[in-house]
Amino acid sequence: MRLVRNFPLPIAAVALGLLLTSTPARAGGSDEALSLVPADAISVGVVHFDSLRASALAGKLFAETDEMTVDGEAARFLNETGLRPKQDVDLLAFAALASPNGRPGSDALVIFEGRFDVARLEAAMIARGGVRKETPSGSYLLVGGRQSPGNPAAIAFVGRRIAVAGRPALVGRALEDHAAGGTGFLRGEGLGRQMHRVPAAASAWAIVDATRAPFATRGSGNNHGGDAADALVGAMKSITLFVFHATARGDAVELSATGLSPDEETRALLEDALRGVVAMWRLAIHEKAPEMVPILRRFDIERDGEGVSITGTLPGSFVRKLVEEGDRRAHR
């Protein structure tokens, strides 16, 4: 969670987990939050914390906020504002955009949905050096941090349910979009036209325009996975869209990843390469994690006229084991 730690404290407290993963109206999100997603976003993702609170993953998701409650300054901020991240933040939406320097995906807008005491949050931020900036569409706070004093972040509250964070220019744009009734994302503009690919019950999802944020722009010279992995990397260079979604079912997690390509030969190559990589994984983990072998064997790989999908379920017992092992490593 490096990004959270590099954010100024108030934003970190509100943000609570910008990179917790690794992440259509309740077809994976809230209308109110997604109405602020820029239609020109290169990638969009959503995490439903409200649907994950009962999962074995919840401890991992909210580990950072647990640390805040014992950190002196962070604890004081939470106490002053009455913010309870575990209970008060329901959803995070993340949109990556091309930055002013032209690098794809290096600029981001983050939208949080929950229950916020705006007056107390803004007062606490201003007491810590935050500066209010007024725009014709509303105000936001500039919050400088020790990590980047010359490059402050901005945060704005759109009512009591929505908080928006990012570069000042992006937050100002979000305020303009809100005043205008929202962006065109929910009307099917940009990646919004792909939202039908996300199940309504998804706990987390991401859609990536791979033509603007390519997955495999470099060769696989350092890849030790053999021909199958090389073939997969090669096929992914021709993917035009990537869709991922995960759905918590108790402690179990259903996973799905789809790569789309208009070219039939590319789809066939991608299917073959993916089957080869999964087979290679089963062989590689046979001794170290034998319980994973039957899990991988039950993953399905399918190809249709649009792309190739891999779907499967991580059983609750396996998810709990992963969480426990992660906790042990963290406390060594």
Tab-separated table of C-alpha atoms in Angstrom, residues 3 8 14 30 43 47 62 87 97 105 109 119 137 140 148 164 185 189 195 210 212 229 237 277 315 317 328:
chain	number	residue	atom	x	y	z
A	3	LEU	CA	0.517	4.852	-2.575
A	8	PRO	CA	-0.945	13.070	2.851
A	14	VAL	CA	-10.106	8.544	3.782
A	30	SER	CA	-22.758	2.629	-7.793
A	43	SER	CA	-8.789	1.718	-17.228
A	47	VAL	CA	-13.771	-2.624	-5.148
A	62	PHE	CA	-8.537	-3.355	6.260
A	87	GLN	CA	-17.676	0.674	8.562
A	97	LEU	CA	-5.993	8.338	-17.459
A	105	GLY	CA	-2.185	5.129	-17.029
A	109	LEU	CA	-8.796	9.739	-10.101
A	119	ALA	CA	-17.527	19.285	8.122
A	137	SER	CA	-18.497	24.043	-9.647
A	140	TYR	CA	-11.789	21.167	-2.931
A	148	SER	CA	5.722	15.712	-2.414
A	164	VAL	CA	-12.958	12.333	-4.872
A	185	PHE	CA	-19.451	6.890	-18.728
A	189	GLU	CA	-19.137	6.402	-23.580
A	195	MET	CA	-19.869	-2.504	-18.435
A	210	ALA	CA	-5.284	-2.547	-23.811
A	212	ARG	CA	-3.933	2.517	-24.813
A	229	ALA	CA	4.616	-18.277	-21.246
A	237	LYS	CA	0.213	-7.980	-27.344
A	277	VAL	CA	0.629	-21.876	-18.956
A	315	PRO	CA	-12.218	-22.392	-2.263
A	317	SER	CA	-10.215	-23.133	2.737
A	328	ARG	CA	2.731	-15.107	9.297
